[in-house]
Coordinates of N, CA and C in Angstrom, one line a residue:
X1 N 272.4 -30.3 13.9 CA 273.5 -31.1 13.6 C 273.0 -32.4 13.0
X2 N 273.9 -32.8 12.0 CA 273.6 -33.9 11.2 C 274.6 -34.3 10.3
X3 N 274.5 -36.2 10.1 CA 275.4 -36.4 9.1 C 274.8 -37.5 8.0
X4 N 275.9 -37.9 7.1 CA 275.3 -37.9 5.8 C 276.0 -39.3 6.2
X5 N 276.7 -39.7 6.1 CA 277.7 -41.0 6.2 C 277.8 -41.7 7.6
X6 N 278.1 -42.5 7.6 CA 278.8 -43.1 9.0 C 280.1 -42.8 9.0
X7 N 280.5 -43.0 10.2 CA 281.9 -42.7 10.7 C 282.5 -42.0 12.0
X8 N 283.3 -41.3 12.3 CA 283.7 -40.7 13.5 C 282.8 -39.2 13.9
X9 N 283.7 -38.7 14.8 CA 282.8 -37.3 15.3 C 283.1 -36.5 13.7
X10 N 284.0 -36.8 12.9 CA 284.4 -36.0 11.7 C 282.8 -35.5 11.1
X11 N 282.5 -36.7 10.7 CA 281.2 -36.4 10.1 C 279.6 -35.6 10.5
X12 N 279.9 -35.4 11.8 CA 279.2 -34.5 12.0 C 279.3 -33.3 11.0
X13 N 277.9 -32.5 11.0 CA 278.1 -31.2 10.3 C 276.5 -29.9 10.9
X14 N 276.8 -29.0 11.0 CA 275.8 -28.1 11.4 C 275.5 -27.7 10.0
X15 N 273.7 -27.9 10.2 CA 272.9 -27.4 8.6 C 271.9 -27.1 9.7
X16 N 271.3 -26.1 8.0 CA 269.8 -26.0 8.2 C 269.0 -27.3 7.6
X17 N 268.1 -27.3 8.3 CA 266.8 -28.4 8.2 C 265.8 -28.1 8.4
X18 N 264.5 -28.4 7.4 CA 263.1 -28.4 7.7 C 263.0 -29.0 9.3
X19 N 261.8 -27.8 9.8 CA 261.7 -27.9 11.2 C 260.2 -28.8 10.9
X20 N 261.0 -30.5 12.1 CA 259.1 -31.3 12.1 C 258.5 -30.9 12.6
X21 N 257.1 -31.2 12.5 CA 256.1 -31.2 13.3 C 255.1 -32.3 13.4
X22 N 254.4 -32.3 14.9 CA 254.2 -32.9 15.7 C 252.5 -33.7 15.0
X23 N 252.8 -34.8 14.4 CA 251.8 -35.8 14.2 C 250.7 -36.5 15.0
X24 N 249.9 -36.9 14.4 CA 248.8 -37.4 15.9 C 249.5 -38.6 16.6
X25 N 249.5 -38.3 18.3 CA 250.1 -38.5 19.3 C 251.4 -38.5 19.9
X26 N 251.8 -37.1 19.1 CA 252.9 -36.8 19.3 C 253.0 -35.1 19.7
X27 N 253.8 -34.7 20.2 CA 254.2 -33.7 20.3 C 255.5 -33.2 20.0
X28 N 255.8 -31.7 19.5 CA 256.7 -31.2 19.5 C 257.3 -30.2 20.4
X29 N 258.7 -30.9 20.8 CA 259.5 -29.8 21.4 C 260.8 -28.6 21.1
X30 N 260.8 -27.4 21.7 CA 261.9 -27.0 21.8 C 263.0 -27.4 22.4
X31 N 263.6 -28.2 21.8 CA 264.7 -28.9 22.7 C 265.7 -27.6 23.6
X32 N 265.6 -28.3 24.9 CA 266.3 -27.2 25.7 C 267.7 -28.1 26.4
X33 N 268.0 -29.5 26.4 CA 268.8 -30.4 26.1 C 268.9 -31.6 25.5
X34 N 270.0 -32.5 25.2 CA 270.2 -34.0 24.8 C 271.1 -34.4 25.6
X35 N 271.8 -35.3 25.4 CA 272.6 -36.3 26.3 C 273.2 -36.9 24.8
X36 N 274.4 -37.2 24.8 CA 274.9 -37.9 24.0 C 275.5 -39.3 24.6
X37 N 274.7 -40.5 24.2 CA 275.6 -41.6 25.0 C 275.9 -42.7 24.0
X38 N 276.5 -44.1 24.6 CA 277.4 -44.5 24.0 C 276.4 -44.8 22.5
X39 N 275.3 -45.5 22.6 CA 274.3 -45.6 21.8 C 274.2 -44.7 21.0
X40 N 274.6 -43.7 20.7 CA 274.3 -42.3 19.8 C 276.1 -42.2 18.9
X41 N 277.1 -42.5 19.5 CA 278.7 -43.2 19.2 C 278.1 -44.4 18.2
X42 N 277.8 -45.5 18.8 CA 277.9 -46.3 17.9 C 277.1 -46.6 16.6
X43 N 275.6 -45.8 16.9 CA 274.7 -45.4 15.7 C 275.4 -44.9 14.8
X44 N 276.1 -43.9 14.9 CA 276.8 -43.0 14.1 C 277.9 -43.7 13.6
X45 N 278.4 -44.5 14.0 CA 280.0 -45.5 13.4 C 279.4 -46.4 12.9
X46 N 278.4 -47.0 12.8 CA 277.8 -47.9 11.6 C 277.8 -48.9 12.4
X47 N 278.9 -49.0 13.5 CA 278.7 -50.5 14.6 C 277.3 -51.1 14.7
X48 N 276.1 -50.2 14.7 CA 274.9 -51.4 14.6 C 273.6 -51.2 13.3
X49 N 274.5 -51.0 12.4 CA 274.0 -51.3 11.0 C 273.1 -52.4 10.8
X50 N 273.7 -53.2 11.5 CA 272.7 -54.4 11.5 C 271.5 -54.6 12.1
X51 N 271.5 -54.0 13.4 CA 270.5 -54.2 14.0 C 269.4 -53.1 13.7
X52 N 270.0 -51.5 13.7 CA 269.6 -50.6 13.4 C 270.4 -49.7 12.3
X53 N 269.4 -49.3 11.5 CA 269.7 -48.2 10.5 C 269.2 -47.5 10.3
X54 N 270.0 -46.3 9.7 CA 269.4 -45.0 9.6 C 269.3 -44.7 8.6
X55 N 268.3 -43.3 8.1 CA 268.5 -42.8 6.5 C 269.1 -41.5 6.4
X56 N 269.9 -41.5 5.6 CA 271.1 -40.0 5.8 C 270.2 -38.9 4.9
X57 N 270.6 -38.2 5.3 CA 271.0 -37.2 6.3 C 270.1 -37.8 7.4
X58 N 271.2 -37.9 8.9 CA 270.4 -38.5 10.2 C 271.0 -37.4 10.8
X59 N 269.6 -36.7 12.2 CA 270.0 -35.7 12.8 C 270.2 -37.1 14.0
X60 N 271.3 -36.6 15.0 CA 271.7 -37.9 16.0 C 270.8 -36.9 17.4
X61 N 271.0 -38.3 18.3 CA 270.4 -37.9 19.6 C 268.9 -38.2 20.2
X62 N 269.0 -39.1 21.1 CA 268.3 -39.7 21.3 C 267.5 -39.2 22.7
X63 N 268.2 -39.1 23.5 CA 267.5 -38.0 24.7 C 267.0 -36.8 24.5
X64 N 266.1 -35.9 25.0 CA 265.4 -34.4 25.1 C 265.0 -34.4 25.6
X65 N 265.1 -32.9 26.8 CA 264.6 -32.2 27.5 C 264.5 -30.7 26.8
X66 N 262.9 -30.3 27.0 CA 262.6 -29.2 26.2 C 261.1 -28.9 26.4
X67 N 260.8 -27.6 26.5 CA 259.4 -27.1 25.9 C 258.0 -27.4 25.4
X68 N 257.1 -28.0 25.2 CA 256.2 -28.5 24.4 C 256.0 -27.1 23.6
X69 N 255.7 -27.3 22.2 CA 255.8 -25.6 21.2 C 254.5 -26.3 20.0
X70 N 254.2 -27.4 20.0 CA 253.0 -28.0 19.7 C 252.4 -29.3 20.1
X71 N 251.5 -29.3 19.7 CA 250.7 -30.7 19.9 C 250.0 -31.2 19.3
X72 N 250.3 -32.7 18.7 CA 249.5 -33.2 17.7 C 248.2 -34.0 18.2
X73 N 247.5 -33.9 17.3 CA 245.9 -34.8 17.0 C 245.9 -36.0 18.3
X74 N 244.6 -36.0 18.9 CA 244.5 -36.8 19.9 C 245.3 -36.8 21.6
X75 N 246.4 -35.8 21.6 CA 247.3 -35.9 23.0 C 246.5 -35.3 23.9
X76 N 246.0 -36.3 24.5 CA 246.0 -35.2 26.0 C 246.9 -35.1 27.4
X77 N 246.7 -34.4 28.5 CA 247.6 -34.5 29.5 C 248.7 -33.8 28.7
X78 N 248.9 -33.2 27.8 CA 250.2 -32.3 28.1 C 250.1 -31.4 26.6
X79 N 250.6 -29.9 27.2 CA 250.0 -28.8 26.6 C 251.2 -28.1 26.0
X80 N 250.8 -26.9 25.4 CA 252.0 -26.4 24.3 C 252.5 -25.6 26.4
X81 N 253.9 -25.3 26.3 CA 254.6 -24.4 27.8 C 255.0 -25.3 28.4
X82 N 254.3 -27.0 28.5 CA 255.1 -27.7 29.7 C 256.0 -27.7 29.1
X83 N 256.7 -28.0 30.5 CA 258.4 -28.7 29.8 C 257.8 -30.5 30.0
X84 N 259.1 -30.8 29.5 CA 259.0 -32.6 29.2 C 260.6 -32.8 28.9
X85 N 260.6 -34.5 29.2 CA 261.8 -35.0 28.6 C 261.3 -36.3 28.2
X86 N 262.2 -36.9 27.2 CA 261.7 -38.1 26.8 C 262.5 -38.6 25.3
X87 N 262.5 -39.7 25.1 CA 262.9 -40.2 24.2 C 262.6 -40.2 22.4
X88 N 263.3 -39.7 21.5 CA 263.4 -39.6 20.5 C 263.1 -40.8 19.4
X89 N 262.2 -40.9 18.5 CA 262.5 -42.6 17.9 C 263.8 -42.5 17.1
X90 N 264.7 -43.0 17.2 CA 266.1 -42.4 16.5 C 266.1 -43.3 15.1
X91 N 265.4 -44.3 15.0 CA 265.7 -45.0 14.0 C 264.5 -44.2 13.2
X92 N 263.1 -44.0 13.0 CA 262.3 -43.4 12.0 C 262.9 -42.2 12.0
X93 N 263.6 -41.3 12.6 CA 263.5 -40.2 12.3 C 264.7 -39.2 13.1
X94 N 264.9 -39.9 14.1 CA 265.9 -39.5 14.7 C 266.1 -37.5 15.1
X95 N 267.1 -36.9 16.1 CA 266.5 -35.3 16.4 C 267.0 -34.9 17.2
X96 N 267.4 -35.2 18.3 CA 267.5 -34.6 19.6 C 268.5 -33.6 19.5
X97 N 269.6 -33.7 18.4 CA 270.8 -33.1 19.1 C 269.9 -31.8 17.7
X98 N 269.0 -31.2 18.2 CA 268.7 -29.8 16.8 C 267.6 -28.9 17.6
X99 N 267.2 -28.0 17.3 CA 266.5 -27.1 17.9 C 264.8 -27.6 18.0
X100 N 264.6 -28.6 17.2 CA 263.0 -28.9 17.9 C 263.2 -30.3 17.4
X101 N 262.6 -31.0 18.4 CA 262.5 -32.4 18.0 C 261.0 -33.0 18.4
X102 N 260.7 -33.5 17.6 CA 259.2 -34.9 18.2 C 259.1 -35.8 19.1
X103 N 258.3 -36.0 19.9 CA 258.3 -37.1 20.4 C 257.0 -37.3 20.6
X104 N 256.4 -38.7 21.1 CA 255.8 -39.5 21.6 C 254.7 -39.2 23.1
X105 N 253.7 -38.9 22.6 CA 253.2 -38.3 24.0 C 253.0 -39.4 24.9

């Protein structure tokens, strides 16, 4: 899921998207959930344009719980099978609410 514009739930839209992968000290997950909270509302309505911006197409979603399915350069303590949850950088790159997201080991 992803949108191009700011604005209401309207702008959401389900696409295909190149699937990322996991950079040194990061890993990648199969997201197996997200959480939508109010912070992910007002990202999306432009309400904090100011403080924070995004570049469109933005996949939204900032929480994930999911799989590790790779591992980048340098992580240790956690392997491709664990599960994990953790936080999304929403402003570089943003993910949670899509089938594999990055994060931050």
């Amino acid at each position: 899921m992803q949108y191009h514009r700011y604005g209401g739930s309207e702008v959401l839209c389900m696409e295909e998207v190149e699937e990322p992968h996991a950079g040194p000290g990061q890993v990648r997950i199969a997201v197996r959930a997200t959480g939508v909270t109010p912070a992910d509302w007002y990202l999306r309505s432009g309400m904090l344009r100011d403080i924070a911006t995004v570049d469109f197409p933005h996949i939204p979603g900032m929480d994930a719980a999911g799989i590790v399915d790779e591992v980048g350069e340098g992580v240790t303590g956690t392997a491709v099978g664990d599960a994990v949850f953790g936080l999304v950088p929403f402003v570089d790159q943003g993910g949670a609410a899509a089938q594999y997201a990055v994060l931050e080991a």
